[in-house]
XYZ file of C-alpha atoms in Angstrom:
231
model
C -112.103 201.670 24.831
C -112.656 198.675 22.585
C -112.001 195.888 25.102
C -111.255 193.312 22.417
C -108.922 195.642 20.515
C -107.743 198.513 22.754
C -105.808 201.390 21.222
C -102.039 200.852 21.119
C -99.747 203.887 21.076
C -96.532 203.053 19.214
C -93.518 205.162 20.221
C -90.637 205.948 17.861
C -87.738 208.402 17.971
C -86.159 209.302 14.637
C -82.925 210.933 13.558
C -81.760 210.798 9.944
C -83.697 207.573 9.385
C -84.759 208.101 5.774
C -83.121 204.861 4.601
C -85.220 202.679 6.919
C -88.253 204.630 8.134
C -90.480 203.654 5.206
C -89.929 199.954 5.917
C -90.809 200.581 9.564
C -94.027 202.340 8.609
C -94.977 199.594 6.146
C -94.572 196.913 8.817
C -96.998 198.882 10.999
C -99.394 199.306 8.115
C -99.295 195.537 7.564
C -100.274 194.735 11.159
C -103.282 192.424 11.506
C -104.145 194.529 14.555
C -105.355 197.864 13.196
C -106.274 199.943 16.259
C -102.993 201.788 16.747
C -101.505 205.257 16.603
C -97.878 205.910 15.683
C -96.288 208.693 17.714
C -93.040 209.781 16.085
C -90.694 212.450 17.417
C -88.050 213.604 14.952
C -84.820 214.736 16.597
C -83.843 217.404 14.035
C -83.168 215.122 11.064
C -81.412 216.710 8.090
C -81.920 213.922 5.534
C -85.634 214.366 4.725
C -86.971 212.022 7.414
C -89.247 214.652 8.947
C -90.624 215.777 5.601
C -91.330 212.175 4.588
C -93.168 211.571 7.863
C -95.333 214.652 7.309
C -96.386 213.275 3.915
C -97.369 209.945 5.495
C -99.233 211.701 8.319
C -101.230 213.641 5.723
C -102.702 210.410 4.329
C -102.745 208.199 7.453
C -104.390 209.869 10.455
C -102.897 207.248 12.780
C -99.445 208.775 12.215
C -98.717 211.728 14.523
C -95.425 213.542 14.087
C -93.651 216.191 16.135
C -90.206 217.697 15.678
C -87.858 218.788 18.446
C -86.493 222.330 18.195
C -83.017 221.198 19.277
C -81.279 217.852 18.780
C -81.725 216.227 22.187
C -81.182 212.474 21.876
C -83.437 209.425 21.840
C -84.504 209.679 25.497
C -86.002 213.152 25.102
C -87.527 212.185 21.751
C -89.173 209.058 23.184
C -90.351 210.927 26.262
C -91.966 213.527 24.020
C -93.960 210.648 22.530
C -94.777 209.215 25.966
C -96.220 212.576 26.998
C -98.747 212.281 24.147
C -99.954 208.663 24.309
C -103.689 208.047 24.056
C -103.644 204.251 23.981
C -104.350 201.781 26.741
C -101.108 200.047 25.761
C -97.748 201.463 24.714
C -95.445 199.687 22.255
C -91.971 200.706 21.148
C -90.306 200.356 17.773
C -87.009 201.900 16.724
C -86.937 203.754 13.429
C -84.857 201.063 11.700
C -86.507 197.966 13.185
C -89.325 195.774 11.877
C -92.294 193.813 13.208
C -93.963 190.706 11.865
C -97.592 191.295 10.791
C -98.763 189.254 13.826
C -96.792 191.286 16.403
C -99.519 193.458 17.924
C -102.287 190.922 17.459
C -100.446 188.140 19.279
C -98.810 190.207 21.997
C -101.873 192.280 22.915
C -104.042 189.142 22.960
C -101.482 187.498 25.239
C -101.512 190.473 27.598
C -105.298 190.733 27.682
C -105.863 187.026 28.219
C -103.189 186.719 30.917
C -103.733 190.062 32.703
C -100.140 191.057 31.893
C -99.053 194.701 32.122
C -95.442 194.427 30.914
C -94.384 191.966 28.200
C -91.540 191.275 25.808
C -90.670 188.709 23.150
C -87.708 187.251 21.329
C -86.297 189.125 18.345
C -84.287 188.253 15.264
C -81.110 190.102 14.300
C -80.994 191.222 10.665
C -78.513 193.156 8.549
C -78.968 196.619 7.047
C -81.002 195.072 4.211
C -83.360 193.275 6.572
C -81.836 189.831 5.959
C -81.392 187.443 8.875
C -77.877 187.024 10.245
C -78.917 183.789 11.947
C -79.254 185.026 15.526
C -82.395 185.135 17.672
C -82.179 186.872 21.056
C -84.315 186.005 24.111
C -85.287 182.670 22.585
C -86.681 179.802 24.669
C -86.146 181.214 28.155
C -87.048 178.731 30.900
C -88.566 181.520 33.012
C -92.000 183.058 32.584
C -91.359 186.362 34.335
C -88.275 188.509 34.850
C -87.612 190.797 37.814
C -85.464 193.872 38.419
C -82.655 191.650 39.724
C -82.958 189.351 36.697
C -82.415 192.349 34.442
C -79.359 193.494 36.421
C -77.976 189.979 36.013
C -78.729 190.152 32.270
C -80.935 187.061 32.302
C -82.943 188.631 29.459
C -82.356 191.420 26.967
C -85.821 193.024 26.652
C -85.185 194.399 23.184
C -86.817 197.818 22.888
C -88.873 196.984 19.808
C -90.332 193.903 21.524
C -91.700 195.593 24.654
C -95.351 196.504 25.241
C -96.559 197.995 28.515
C -99.965 198.870 29.876
C -100.367 202.635 30.140
C -101.173 202.296 33.854
C -97.476 201.491 34.449
C -96.293 204.716 32.845
C -97.622 207.284 35.324
C -94.890 209.942 35.656
C -92.094 207.517 34.755
C -89.980 208.525 31.768
C -86.743 207.382 30.168
C -83.630 208.696 31.933
C -81.859 211.341 29.868
C -78.979 209.193 28.665
C -77.660 209.395 25.128
C -77.588 205.578 24.882
C -79.123 202.764 26.910
C -82.111 204.834 27.984
C -84.470 201.962 27.143
C -82.567 199.549 29.426
C -82.658 202.154 32.212
C -86.393 202.657 31.645
C -87.071 198.917 31.932
C -85.259 198.974 35.281
C -87.566 201.782 36.445
C -90.652 199.805 35.404
C -89.326 196.535 36.823
C -89.375 198.104 40.268
C -93.157 198.220 39.811
C -93.938 195.108 37.774
C -92.072 192.027 36.541
C -91.785 191.619 32.783
C -93.639 188.610 31.349
C -92.027 186.673 28.518
C -93.903 185.626 25.387
C -91.845 182.935 23.676
C -92.366 184.129 20.121
C -90.085 185.970 17.713
C -92.154 188.932 16.482
C -89.551 191.670 15.882
C -86.466 192.179 13.734
C -83.551 194.263 15.003
C -81.093 195.728 12.498
C -77.407 195.375 13.310
C -75.803 198.378 11.611
C -72.094 199.181 11.110
C -70.786 201.364 13.926
C -73.687 200.522 16.251
C -72.882 200.991 19.941
C -74.115 197.447 20.557
C -71.118 196.220 18.549
C -68.562 198.264 20.527
C -67.620 196.517 23.799
C -65.778 199.498 25.324
C -68.675 201.879 24.722
C -71.123 199.233 25.936
C -69.242 198.833 29.235
C -69.214 202.615 29.725
C -72.923 202.767 28.982
C -73.624 200.043 31.585
C -71.794 202.050 34.239
C -73.718 205.226 33.372
C -77.046 203.403 33.599
C -76.327 201.733 36.934
C -75.213 205.070 38.376
C -78.821 206.272 37.912
C -80.106 203.784 40.519
């Protein structure tokens, strides 16, 4: 392992993401931190996403793509990636989200210098075209670390595309097989082992898309009940 720049395994699940996946790849390609691998599991896309990823993988050896035989949802797709990680650190980015070029460089340096195994940052909400809608989530918290109970009380969001964990935390832990909210449930699993440390920087952009479950309060309440029933 390169101690100054350890390998980072970036986990992404895709399903019919052709409109956004190129932008996601380009933001990885633009990272100042170059020692990464991108593990992508395609969940039976029918819009050309998988074929596009194969073309990118053919010219960039850091991109490693697998396709599920049956559409199984984001949890299974992400877990398929987690089963294949080689890096000392694991980062997550959704197939329609974006990172600033400094994301990995700043967050990995923070974790190395502070002996942190589980970190997250603020993120900016953008529209389908990647333009800011004027909202930044997890900005300027007055706490440094967040516990399992803090997460239950929703004191922080821990946006999926902001989280980086040390591989030592992973062990046999995987995302619960929920169709939605599996990332939140996974953070709860990890928070039973280690508190999440907050880096007060906005390094990710989260797309708010029409019809997203995060915009539907009834579905969101149902999802919360399903997640809490796992614990």
